[in-house]
mmCIF file of N, CA and C in Angstrom:
data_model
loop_
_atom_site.group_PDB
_atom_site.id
_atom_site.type_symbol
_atom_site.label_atom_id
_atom_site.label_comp_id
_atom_site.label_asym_id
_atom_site.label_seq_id
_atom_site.Cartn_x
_atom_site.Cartn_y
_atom_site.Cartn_z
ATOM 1 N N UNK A 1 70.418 69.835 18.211
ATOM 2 C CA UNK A 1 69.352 70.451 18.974
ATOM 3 C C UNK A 1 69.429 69.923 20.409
ATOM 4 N N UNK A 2 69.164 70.838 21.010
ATOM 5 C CA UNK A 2 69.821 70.409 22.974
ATOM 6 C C UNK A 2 68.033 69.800 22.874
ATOM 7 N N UNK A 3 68.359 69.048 24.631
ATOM 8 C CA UNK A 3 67.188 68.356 25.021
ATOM 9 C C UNK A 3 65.822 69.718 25.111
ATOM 10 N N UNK A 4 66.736 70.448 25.395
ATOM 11 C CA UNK A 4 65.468 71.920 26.216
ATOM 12 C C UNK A 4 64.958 72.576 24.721
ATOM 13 N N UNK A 5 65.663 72.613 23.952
ATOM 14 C CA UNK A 5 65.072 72.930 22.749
ATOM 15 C C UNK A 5 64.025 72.277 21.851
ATOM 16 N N UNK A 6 64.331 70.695 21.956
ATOM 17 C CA UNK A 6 63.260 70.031 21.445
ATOM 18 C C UNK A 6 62.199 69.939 22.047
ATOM 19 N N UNK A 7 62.355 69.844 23.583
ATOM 20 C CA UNK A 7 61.053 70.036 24.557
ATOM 21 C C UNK A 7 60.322 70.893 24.624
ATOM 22 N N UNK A 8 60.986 72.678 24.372
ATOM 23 C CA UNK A 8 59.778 73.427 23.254
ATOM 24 C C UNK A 8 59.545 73.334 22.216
ATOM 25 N N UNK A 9 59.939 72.857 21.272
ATOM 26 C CA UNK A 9 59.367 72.429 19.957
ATOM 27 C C UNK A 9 57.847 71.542 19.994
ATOM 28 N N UNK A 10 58.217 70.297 20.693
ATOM 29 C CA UNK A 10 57.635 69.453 21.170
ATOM 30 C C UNK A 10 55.982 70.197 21.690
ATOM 31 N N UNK A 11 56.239 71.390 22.559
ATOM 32 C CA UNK A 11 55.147 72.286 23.252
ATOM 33 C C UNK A 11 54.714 73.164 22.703
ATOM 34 N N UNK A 12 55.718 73.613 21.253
ATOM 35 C CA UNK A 12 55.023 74.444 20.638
ATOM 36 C C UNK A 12 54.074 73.761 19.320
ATOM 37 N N UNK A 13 54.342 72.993 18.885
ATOM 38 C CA UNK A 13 53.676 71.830 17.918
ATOM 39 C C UNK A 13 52.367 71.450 18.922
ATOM 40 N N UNK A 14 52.578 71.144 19.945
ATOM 41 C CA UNK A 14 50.841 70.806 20.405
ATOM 42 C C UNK A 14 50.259 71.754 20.997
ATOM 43 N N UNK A 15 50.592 73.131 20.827
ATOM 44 C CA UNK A 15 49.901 74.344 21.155
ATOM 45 C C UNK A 15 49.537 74.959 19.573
ATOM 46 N N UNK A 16 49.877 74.654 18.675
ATOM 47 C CA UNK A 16 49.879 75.286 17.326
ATOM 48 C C UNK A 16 48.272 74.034 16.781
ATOM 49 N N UNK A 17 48.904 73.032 17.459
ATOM 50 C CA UNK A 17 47.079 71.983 17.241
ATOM 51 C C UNK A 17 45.860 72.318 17.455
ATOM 52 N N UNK A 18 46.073 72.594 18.692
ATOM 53 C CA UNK A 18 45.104 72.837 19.781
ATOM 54 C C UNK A 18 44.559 74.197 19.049
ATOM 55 N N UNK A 19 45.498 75.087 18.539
ATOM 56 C CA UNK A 19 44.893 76.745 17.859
ATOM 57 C C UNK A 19 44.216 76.424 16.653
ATOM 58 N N UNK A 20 44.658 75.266 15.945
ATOM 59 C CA UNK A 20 44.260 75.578 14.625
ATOM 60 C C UNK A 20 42.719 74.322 14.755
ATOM 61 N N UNK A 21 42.603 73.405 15.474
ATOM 62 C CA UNK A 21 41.647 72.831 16.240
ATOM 63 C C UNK A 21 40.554 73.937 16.212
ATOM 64 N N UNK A 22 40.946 74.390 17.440
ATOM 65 C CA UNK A 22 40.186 75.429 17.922
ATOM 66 C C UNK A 22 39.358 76.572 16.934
ATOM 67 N N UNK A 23 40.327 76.908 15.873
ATOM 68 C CA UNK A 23 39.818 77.909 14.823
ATOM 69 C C UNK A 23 38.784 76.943 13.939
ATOM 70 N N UNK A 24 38.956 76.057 13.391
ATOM 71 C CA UNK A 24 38.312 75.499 12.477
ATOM 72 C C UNK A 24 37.031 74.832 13.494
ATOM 73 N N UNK A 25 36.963 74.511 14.552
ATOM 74 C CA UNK A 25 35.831 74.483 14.850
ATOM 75 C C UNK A 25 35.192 75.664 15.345
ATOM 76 N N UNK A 26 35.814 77.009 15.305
ATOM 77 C CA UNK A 26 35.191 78.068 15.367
ATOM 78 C C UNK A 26 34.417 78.807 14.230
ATOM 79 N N UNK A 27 34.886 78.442 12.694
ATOM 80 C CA UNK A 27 34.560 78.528 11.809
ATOM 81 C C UNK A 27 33.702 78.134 11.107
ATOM 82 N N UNK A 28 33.936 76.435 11.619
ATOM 83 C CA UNK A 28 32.740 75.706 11.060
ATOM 84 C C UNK A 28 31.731 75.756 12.182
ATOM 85 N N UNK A 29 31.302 75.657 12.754
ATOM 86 C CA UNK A 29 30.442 76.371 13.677
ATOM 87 C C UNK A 29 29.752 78.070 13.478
ATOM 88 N N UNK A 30 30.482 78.681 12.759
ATOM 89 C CA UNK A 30 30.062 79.896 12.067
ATOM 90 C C UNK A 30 29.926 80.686 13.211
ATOM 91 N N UNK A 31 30.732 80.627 14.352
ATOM 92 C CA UNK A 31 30.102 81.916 15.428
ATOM 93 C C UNK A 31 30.325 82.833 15.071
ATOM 94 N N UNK A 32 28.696 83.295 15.449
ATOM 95 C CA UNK A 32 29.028 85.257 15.335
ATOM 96 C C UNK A 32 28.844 85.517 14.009
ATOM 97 N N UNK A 33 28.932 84.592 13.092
ATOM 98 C CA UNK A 33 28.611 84.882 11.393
ATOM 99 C C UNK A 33 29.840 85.033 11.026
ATOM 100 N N UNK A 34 31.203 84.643 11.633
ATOM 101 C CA UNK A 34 32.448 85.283 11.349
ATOM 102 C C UNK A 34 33.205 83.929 10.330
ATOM 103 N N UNK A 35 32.516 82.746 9.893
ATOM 104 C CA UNK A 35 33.232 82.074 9.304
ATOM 105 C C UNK A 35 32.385 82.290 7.383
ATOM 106 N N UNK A 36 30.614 82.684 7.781
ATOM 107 C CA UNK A 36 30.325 83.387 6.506
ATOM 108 C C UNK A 36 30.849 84.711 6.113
ATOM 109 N N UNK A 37 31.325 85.495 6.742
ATOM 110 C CA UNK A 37 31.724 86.631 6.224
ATOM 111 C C UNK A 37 33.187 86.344 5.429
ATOM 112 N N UNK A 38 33.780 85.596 5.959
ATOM 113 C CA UNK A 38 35.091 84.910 5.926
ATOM 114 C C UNK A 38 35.223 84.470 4.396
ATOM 115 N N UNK A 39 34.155 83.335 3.849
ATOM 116 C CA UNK A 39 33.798 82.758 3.035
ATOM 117 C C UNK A 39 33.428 83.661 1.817
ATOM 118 N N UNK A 40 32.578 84.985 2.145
ATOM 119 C CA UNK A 40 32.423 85.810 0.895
ATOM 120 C C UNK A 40 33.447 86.526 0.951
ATOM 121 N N UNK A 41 34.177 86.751 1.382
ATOM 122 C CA UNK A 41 35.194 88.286 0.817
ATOM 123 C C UNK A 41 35.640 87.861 -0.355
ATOM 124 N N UNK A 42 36.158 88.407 -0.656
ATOM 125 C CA UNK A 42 36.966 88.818 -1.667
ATOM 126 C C UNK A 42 38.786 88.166 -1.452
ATOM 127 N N UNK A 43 38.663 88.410 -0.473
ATOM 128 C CA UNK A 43 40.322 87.994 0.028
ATOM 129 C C UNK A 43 40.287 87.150 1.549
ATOM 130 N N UNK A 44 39.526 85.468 0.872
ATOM 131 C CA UNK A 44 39.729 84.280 1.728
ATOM 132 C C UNK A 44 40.608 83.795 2.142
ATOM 133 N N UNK A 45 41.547 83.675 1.383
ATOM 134 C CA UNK A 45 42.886 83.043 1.455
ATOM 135 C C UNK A 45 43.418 83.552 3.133
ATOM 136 N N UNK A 46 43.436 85.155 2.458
ATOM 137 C CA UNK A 46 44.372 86.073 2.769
ATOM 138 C C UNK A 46 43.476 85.951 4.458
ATOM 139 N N UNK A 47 42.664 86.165 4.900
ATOM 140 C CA UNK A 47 41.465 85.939 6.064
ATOM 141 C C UNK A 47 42.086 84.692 6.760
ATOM 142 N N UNK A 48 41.793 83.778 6.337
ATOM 143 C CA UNK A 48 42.231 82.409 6.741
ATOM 144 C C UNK A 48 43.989 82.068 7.191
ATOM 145 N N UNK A 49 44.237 82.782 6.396
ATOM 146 C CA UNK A 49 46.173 82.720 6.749
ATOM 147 C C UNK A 49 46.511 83.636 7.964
ATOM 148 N N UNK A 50 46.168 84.669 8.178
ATOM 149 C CA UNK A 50 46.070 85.716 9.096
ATOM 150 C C UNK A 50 45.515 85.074 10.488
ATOM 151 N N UNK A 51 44.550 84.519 10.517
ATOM 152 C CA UNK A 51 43.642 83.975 11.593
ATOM 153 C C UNK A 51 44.632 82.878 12.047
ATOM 154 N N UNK A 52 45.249 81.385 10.937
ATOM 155 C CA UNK A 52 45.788 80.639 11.544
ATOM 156 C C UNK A 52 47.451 81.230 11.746
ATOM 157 N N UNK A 53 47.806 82.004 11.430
ATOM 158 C CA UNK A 53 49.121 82.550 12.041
ATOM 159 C C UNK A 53 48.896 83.157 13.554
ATOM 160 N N UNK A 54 47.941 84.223 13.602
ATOM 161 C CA UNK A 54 47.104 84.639 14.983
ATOM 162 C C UNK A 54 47.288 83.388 16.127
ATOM 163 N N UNK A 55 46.608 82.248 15.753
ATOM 164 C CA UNK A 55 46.016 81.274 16.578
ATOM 165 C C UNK A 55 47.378 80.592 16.932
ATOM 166 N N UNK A 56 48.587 80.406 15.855
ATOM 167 C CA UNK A 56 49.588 79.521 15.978
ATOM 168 C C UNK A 56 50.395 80.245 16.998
ATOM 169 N N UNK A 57 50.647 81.536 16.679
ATOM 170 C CA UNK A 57 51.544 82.242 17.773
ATOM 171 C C UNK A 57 50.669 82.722 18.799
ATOM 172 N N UNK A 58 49.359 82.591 19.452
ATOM 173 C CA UNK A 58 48.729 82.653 20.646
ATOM 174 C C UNK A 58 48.807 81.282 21.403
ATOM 175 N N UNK A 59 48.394 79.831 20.538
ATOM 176 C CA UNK A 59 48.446 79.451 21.582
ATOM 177 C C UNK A 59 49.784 78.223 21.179
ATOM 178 N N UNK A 60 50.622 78.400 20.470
ATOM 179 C CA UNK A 60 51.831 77.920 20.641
ATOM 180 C C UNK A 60 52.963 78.749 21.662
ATOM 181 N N UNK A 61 52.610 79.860 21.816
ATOM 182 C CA UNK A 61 52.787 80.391 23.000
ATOM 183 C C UNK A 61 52.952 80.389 24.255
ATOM 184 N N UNK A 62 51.420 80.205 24.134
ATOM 185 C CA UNK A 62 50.565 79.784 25.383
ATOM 186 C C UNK A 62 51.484 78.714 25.932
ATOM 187 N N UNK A 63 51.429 77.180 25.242
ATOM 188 C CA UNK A 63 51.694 75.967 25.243
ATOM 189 C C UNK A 63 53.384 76.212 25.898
ATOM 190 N N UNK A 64 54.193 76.816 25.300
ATOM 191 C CA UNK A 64 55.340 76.733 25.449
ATOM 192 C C UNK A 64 55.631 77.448 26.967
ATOM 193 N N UNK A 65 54.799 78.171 27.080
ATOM 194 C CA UNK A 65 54.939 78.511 28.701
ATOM 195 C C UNK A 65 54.491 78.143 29.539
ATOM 196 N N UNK A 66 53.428 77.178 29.449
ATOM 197 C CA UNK A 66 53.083 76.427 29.834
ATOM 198 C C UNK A 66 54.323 75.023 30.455
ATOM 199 N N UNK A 67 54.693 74.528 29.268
ATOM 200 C CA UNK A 67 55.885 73.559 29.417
ATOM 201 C C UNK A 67 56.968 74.469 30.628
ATOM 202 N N UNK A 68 57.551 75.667 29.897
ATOM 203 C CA UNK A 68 58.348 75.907 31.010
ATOM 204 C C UNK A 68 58.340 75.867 32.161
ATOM 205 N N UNK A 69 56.932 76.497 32.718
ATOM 206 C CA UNK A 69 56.637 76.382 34.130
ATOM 207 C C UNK A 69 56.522 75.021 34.803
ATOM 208 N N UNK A 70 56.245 74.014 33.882
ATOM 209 C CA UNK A 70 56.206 72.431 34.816
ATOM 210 C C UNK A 70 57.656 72.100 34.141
ATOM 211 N N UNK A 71 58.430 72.471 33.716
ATOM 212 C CA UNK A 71 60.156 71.747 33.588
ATOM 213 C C UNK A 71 60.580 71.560 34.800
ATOM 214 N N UNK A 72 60.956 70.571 35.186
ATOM 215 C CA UNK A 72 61.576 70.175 36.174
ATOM 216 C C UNK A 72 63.283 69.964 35.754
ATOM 217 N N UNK A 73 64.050 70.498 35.795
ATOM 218 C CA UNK A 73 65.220 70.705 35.492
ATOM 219 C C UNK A 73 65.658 69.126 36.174
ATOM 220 N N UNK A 74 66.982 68.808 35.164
ATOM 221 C CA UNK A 74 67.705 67.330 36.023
ATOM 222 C C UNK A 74 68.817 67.827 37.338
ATOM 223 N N UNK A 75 68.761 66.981 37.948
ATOM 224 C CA UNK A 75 69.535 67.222 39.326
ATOM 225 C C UNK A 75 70.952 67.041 38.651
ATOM 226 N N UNK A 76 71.945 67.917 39.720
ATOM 227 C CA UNK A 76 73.536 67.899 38.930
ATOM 228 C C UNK A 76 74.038 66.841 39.027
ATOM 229 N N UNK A 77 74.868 66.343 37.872
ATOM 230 C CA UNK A 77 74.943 65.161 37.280
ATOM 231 C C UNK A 77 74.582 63.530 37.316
ATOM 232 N N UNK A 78 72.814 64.202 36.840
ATOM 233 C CA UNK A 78 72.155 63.106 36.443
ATOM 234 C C UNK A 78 72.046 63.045 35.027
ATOM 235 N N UNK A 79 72.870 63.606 33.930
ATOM 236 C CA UNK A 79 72.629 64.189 32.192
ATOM 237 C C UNK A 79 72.323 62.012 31.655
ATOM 238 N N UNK A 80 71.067 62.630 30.665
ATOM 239 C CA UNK A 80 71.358 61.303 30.018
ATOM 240 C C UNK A 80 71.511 62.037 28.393
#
């Protein structure tokens, strides 16, 4: 795995936190009534998996473009 590859990994793992953070205190917090409705269906699982896939690829996303834009590339031949 090259350096630039792990450094999004790295950005996408603490953008995938921050989403699933974010959801579960959106849930438990119950805004909007959207974590009781959640709770009665019929198909919780299926609600809950959907939402944290949503959240993982929004803001692991997010995160990873984030990283790109502050990469500061290494000057030519400075490689460690």
């Amino acid at each position: 795995m090259t350096r630039f590859n792990s450094f999004l990994l790295k950005h996408l793992c603490k953008g995938i936190a921050v989403g699933w953070s974010l959801l579960a205190v959106f849930l438990i917090s119950d805004l909007g009534g959207v974590g009781t409705i959640i709770l009665k269906s019929s198909n919780t699982v299926m609600a809950i998996g959907l939402l944290l896939m949503g959240f993982a690829i929004t803001f692991g996303s997010c995160a990873m473009g984030i990283g790109v834009m502050k990469y500061l590339p290494e000057p030519d031949g400075e490689k460690s």
